[in-house]
CSV table of C-alpha atoms and ligand atoms in Angstrom, one decimal:
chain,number,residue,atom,x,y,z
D,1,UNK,CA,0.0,0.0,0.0
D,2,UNK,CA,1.6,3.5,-0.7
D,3,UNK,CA,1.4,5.7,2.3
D,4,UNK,CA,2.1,9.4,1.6
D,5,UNK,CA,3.4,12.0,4.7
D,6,UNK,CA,3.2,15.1,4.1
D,7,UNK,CA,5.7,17.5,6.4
D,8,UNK,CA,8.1,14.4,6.5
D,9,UNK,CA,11.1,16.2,8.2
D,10,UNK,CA,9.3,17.9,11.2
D,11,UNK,CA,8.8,16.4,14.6
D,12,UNK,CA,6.0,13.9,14.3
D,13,UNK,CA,7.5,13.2,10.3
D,14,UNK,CA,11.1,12.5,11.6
D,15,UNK,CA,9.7,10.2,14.0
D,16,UNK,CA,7.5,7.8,11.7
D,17,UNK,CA,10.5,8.0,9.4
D,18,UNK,CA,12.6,6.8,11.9
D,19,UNK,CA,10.6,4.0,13.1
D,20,UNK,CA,9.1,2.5,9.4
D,21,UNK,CA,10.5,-0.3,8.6
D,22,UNK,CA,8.0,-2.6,6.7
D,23,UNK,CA,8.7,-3.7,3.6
D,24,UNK,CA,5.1,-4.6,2.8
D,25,UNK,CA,4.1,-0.7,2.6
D,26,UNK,CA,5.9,2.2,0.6
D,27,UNK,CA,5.9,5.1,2.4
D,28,UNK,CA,6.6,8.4,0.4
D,29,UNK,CA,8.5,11.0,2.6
D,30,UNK,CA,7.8,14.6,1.4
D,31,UNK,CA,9.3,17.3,2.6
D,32,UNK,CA,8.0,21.1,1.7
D,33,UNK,CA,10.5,20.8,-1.4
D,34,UNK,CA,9.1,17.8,-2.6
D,35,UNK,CA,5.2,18.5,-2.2
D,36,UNK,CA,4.2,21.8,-1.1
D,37,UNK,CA,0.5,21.5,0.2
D,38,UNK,CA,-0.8,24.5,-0.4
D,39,UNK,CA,-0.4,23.6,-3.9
D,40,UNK,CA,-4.0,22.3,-4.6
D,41,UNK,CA,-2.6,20.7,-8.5
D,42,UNK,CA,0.3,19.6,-7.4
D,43,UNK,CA,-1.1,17.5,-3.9
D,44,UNK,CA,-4.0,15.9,-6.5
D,45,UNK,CA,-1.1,15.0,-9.4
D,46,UNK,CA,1.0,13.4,-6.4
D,47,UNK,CA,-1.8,11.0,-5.1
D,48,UNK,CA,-2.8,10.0,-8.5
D,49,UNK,CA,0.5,9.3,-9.5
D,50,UNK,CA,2.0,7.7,-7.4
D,51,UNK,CA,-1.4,5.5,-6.2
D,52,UNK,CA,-1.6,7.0,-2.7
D,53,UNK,CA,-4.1,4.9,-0.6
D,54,UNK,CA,-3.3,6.8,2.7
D,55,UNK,CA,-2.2,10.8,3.1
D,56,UNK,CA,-0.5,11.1,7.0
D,57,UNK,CA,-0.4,15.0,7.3
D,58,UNK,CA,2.6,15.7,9.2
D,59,UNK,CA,3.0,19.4,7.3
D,60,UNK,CA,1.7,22.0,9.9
D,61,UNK,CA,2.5,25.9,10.1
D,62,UNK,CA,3.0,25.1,14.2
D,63,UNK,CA,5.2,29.0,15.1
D,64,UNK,CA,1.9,29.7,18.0
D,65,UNK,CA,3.7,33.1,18.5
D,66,UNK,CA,4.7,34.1,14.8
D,67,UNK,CA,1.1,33.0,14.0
D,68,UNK,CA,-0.3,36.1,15.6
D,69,UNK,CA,0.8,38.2,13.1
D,70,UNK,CA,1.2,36.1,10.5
D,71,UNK,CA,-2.5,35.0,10.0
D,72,UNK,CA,-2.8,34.4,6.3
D,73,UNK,CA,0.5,32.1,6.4
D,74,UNK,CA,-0.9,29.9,9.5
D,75,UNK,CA,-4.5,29.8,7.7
D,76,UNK,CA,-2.7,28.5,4.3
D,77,UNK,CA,-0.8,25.9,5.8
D,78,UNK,CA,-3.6,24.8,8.7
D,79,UNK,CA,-6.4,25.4,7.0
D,80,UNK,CA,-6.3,25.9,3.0
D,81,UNK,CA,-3.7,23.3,2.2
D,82,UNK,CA,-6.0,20.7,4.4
D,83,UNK,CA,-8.4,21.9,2.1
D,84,UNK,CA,-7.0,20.5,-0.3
D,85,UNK,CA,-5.5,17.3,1.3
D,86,UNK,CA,-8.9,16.5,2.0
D,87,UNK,CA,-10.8,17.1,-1.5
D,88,UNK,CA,-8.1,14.8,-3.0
D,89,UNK,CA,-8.4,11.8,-0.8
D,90,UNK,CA,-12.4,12.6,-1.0
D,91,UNK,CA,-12.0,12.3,-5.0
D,92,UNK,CA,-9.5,9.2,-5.3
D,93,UNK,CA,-10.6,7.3,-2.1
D,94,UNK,CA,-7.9,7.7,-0.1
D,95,UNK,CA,-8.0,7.6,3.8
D,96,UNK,CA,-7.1,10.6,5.6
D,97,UNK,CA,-5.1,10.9,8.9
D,98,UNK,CA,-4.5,14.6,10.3
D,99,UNK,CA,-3.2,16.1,13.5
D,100,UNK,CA,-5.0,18.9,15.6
D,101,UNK,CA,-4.2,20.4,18.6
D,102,UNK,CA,-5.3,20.8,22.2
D,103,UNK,CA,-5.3,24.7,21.8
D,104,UNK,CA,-8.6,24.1,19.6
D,105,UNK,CA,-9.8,24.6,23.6
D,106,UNK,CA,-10.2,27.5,25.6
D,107,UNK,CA,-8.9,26.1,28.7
D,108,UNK,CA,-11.5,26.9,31.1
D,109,UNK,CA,-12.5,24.1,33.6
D,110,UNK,CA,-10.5,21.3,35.2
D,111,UNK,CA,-11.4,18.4,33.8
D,112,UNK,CA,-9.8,16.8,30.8
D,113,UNK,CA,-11.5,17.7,27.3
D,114,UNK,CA,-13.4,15.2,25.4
D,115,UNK,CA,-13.5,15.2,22.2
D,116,UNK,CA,-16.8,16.2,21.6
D,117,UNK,CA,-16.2,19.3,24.1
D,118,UNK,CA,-16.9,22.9,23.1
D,119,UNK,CA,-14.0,24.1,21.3
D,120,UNK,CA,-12.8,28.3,21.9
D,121,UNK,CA,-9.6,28.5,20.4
D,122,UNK,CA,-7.8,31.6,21.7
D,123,UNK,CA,-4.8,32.1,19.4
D,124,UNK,CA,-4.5,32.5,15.5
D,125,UNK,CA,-2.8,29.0,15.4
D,126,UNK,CA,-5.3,27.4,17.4
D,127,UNK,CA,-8.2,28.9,15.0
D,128,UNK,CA,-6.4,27.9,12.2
D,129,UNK,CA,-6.3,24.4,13.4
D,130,UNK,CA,-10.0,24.0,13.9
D,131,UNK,CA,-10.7,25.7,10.9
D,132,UNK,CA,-8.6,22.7,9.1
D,133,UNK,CA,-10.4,20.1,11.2
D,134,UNK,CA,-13.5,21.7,9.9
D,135,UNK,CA,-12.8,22.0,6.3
D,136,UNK,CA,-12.5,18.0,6.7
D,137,UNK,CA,-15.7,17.4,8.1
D,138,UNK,CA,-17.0,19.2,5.8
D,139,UNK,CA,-15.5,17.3,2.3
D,140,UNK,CA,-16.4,13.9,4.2
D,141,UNK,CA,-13.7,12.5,3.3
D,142,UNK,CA,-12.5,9.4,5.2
D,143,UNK,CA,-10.2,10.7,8.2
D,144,UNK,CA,-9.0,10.5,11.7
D,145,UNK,CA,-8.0,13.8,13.3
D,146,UNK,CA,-5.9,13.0,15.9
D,147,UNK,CA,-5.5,16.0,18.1
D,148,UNK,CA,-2.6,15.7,20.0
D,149,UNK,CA,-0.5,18.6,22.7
D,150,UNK,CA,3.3,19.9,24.0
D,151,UNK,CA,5.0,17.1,21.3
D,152,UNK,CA,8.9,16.7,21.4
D,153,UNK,CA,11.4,14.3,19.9
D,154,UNK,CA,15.1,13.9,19.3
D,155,UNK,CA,14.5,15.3,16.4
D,156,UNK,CA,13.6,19.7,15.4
D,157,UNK,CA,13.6,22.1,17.8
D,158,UNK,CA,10.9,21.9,21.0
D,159,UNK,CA,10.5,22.6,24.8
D,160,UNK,CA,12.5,19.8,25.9
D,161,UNK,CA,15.5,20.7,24.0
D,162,UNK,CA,15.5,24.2,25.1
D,163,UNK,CA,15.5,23.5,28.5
D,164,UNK,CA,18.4,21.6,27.9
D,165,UNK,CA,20.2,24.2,26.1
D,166,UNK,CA,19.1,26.9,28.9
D,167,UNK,CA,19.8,24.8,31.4
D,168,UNK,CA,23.7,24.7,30.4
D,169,UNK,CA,24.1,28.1,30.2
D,170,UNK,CA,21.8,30.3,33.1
D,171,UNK,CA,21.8,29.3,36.6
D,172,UNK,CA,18.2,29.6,37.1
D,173,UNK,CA,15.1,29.8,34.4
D,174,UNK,CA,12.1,30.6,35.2
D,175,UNK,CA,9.0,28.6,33.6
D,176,UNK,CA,4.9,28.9,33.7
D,177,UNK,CA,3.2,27.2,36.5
D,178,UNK,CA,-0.2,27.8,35.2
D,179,UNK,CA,-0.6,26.4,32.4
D,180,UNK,CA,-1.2,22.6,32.5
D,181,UNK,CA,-1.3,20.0,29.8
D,182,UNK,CA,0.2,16.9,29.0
D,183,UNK,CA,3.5,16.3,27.1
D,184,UNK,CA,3.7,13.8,24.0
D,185,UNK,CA,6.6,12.2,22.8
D,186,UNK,CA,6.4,12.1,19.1
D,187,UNK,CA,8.1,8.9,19.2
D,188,UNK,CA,4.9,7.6,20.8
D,189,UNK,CA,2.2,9.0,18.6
D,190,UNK,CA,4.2,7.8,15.5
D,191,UNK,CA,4.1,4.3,16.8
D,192,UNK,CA,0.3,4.5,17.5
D,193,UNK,CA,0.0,5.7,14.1
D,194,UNK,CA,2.3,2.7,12.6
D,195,UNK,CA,0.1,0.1,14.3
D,196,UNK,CA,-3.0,1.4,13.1
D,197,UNK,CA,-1.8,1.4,10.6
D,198,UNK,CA,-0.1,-1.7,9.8
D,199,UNK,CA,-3.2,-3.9,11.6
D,200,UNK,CA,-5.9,-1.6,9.5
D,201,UNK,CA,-7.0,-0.5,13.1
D,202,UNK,CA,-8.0,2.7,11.8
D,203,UNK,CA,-10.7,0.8,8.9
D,204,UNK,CA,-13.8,2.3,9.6
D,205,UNK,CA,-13.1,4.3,13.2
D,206,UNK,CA,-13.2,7.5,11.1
D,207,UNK,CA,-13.6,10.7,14.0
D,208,UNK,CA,-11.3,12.6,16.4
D,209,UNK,CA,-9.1,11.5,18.4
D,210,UNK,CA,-7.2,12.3,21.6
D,211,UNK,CA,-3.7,11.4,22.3
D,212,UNK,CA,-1.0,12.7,24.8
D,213,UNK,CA,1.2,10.9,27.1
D,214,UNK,CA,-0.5,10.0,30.5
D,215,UNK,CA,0.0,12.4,33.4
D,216,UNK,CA,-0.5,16.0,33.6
D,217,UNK,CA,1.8,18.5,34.6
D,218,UNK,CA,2.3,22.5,34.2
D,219,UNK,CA,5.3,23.8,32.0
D,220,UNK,CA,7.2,24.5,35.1
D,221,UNK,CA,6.6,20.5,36.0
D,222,UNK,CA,7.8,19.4,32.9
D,223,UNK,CA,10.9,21.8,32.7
D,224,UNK,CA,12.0,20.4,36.6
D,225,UNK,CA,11.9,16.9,35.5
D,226,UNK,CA,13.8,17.3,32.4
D,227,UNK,CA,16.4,18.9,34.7
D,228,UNK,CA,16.2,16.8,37.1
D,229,UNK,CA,16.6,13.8,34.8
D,230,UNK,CA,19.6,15.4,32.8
D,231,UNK,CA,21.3,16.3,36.2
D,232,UNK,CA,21.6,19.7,35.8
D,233,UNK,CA,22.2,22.3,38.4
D,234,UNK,CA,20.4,25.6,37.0
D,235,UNK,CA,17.3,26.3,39.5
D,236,UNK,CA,14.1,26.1,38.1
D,237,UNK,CA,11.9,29.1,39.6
D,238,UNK,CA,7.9,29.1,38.9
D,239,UNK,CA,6.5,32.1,37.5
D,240,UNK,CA,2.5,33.5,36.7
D,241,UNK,CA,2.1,33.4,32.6
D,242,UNK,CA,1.4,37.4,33.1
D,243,UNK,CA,5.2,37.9,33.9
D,244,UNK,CA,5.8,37.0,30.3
D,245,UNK,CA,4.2,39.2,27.5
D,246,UNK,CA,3.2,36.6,24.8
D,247,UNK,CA,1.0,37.4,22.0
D,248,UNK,CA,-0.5,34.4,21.6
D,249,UNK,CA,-3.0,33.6,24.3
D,250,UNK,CA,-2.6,29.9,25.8
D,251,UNK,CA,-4.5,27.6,27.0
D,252,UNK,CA,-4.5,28.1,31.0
D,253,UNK,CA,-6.0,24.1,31.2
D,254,UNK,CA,-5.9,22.1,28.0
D,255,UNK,CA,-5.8,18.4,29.1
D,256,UNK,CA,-6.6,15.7,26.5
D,257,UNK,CA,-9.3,13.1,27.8
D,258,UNK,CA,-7.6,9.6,26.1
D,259,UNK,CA,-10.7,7.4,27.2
D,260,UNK,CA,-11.5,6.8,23.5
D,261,UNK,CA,-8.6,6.2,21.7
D,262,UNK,CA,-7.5,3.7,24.6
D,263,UNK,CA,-11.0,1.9,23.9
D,264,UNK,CA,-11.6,1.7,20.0
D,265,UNK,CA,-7.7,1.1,19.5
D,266,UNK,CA,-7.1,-1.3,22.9
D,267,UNK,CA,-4.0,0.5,23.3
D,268,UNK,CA,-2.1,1.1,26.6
D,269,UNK,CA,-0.3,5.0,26.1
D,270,UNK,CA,3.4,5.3,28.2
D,271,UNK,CA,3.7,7.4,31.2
D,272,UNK,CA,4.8,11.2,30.6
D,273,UNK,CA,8.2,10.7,32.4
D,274,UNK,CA,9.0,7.3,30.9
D,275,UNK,CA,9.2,8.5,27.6
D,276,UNK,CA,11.1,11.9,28.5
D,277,UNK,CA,13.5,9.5,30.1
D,278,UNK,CA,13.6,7.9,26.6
D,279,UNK,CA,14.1,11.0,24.7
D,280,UNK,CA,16.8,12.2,26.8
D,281,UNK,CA,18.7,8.8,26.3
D,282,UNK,CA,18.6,9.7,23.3
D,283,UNK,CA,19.9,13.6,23.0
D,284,UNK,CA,22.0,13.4,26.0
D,285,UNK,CA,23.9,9.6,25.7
A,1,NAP,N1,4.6,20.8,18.2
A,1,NAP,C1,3.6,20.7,19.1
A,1,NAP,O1,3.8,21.0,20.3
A,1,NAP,C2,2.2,20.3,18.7
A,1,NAP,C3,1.2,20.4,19.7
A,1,NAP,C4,-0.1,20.0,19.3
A,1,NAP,C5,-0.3,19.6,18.0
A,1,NAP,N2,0.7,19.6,17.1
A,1,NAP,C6,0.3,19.2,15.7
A,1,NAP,O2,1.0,18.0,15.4
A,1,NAP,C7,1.4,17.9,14.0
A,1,NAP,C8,2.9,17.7,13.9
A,1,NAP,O3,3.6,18.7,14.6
A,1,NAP,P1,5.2,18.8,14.6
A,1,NAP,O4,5.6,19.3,15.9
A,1,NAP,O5,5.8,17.6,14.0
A,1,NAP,O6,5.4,20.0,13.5
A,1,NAP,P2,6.8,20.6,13.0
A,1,NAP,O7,7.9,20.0,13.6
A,1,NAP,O8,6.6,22.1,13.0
A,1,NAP,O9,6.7,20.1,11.4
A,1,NAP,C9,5.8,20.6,10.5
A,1,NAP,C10,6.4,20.4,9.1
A,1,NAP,O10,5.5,20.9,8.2
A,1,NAP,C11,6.3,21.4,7.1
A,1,NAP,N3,5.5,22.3,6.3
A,1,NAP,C12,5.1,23.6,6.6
A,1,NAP,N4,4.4,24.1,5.5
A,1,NAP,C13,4.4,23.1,4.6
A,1,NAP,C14,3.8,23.1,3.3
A,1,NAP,N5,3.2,24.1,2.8
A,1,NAP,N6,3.9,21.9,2.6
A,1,NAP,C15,4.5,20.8,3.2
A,1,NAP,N7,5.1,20.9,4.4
A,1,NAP,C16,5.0,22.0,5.1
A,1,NAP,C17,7.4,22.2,7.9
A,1,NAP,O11,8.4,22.4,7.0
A,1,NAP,P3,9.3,23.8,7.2
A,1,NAP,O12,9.9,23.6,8.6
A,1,NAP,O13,10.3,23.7,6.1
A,1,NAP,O14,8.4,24.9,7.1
A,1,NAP,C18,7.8,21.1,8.9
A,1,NAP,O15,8.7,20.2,8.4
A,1,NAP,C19,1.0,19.3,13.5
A,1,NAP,O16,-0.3,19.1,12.9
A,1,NAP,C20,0.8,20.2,14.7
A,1,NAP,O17,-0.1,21.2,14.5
A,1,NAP,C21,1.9,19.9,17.4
């Protein structure tokens, strides 16, 4: 079966590169270079030619703070592009599997959001990325939309790797204790995605999906345990988001509730700090 990602050398891309290895499929990589996919021809010549029976959108304009003034760019990319991703698997029967985001929510509450819940994105990115799981929806083409939140990998540039880097260099860093989510290794999610894939799991369980690693922490949390588990001395201080001026709003809650891709897919998801421990293996060994 040829499988097509789109967005191949970001994070989640990288990762499902990295871990591919049956022979039985033929996965085509694409980076921006090879298929562009806000380019509504090219994207429709590319699945027809080369057969594609799956599309797994990895291609995402994800810059949350360059998005806020950079709407038109984050809507092309999150919303437009998907656009067309979706009327081309609609027209040559291909399945579609897409990534969303946690910041489709508002954050008010404290209890973890289903997927059904009502969505109030805040920022431009997070409106761009409902807007793209709306546009599918709406072609009804065959898709999963598997929103996912805080990903990192060995692999492009994310919050785990900074704190490394900062964590070298400044004795003390301070980090947001009220904002709470859950982090996802991409590592994880692209092995969820394999097996579905490779088992035809995902035949007929069309929808949205939830998927983070288990546990929930604030950004100040996450930042402690990665020093913690890298052993290094710079002091982690807490802070109130308001001491930072952002210009993206965030989330202040924006948990994932997993209940129903444990269920439909009988899958067991790793523990938050078993797979940072992974990762770090990984960058630090
Ligand atoms: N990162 C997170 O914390 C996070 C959280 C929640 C959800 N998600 C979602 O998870 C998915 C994967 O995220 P990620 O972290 O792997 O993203 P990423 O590392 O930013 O990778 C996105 C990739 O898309 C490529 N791309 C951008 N515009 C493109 C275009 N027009 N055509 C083809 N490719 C294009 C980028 O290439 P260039 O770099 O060359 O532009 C980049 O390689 C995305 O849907 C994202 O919205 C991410």
């Amino acid at each position: 079966m040829n499988i097509l990602v789109t967005g191949a050398s970001g994070q989640l891309g990288s990762e499902i590169h990295y871990l591919e290895k049956n022979p039985k499929n033929n996965y085509f990589f694409t980076t921006k270079t090879d298929l562009d996919i806000t380019d509504r021809k090219s994207v429709q010549k590319y699945i027809v030619d080369n057969k594609i029976k799956i599309i797994i959108n990895c291609a995402a304009y994800t810059a949350v703070e360059k998005a806020e003034e950079e709407f038109k760019k984050a809507d092309l990319v999150n919303h437009v592009a998907v656009k067309n991703l979706a009327e081309a698997s609609k027209k040559n029967d291909v399945f579609l599997i897409h990534f969303s985001t946690d910041y489709v929510f508002g954050g008010a509450g404290n209890l973890p959001f289903r997927e059904n819940d009502i969505v109030n994105p805040l920022s431009v990115y997070g409106k761009t990325k409902l807007a793209g799981e709306q546009v599918i929806k709406e072609t009804g083409c065959k898709a999963l939309i598997i929103r996912t939140a805080w990903l990192y990998s060995s692999f492009g540039n994310n919050f785990v790797k900074t704190i490394i880097k900062l964590s070298s260099k400044k004795e003390s860093i301070k980090v947001v204790y009220d904002q709470v989510g859950s982090p996802t290794s991409a590592r994880d999610l692209a092995k969820f995605l394999i097996f579905i894939i490779e088992t035809g799991k995902y035949i007929g369980k069309e929808g949205i999906y939830h998927f983070t690693n288990e546990g929930v922490v604030s950004w100040y949390d996450f930042a402690v345990e990665i020093a913690n588990q890298i052993g290094a001395k710079c002091k982690i201080l807490p802070c109130r988001t308001d001491e930072f001026s952002t210009k993206a709003k965030r989330p202040a809650y924006s948990v994932l509730d997993k209940v129903k891709v444990k269920e439909i897919f009988d899958i067991e998801i790793p523990y938050w700090k078993d797979s940072l421990k992974k990762c770090l293996e990984e960058l630090i060994l």
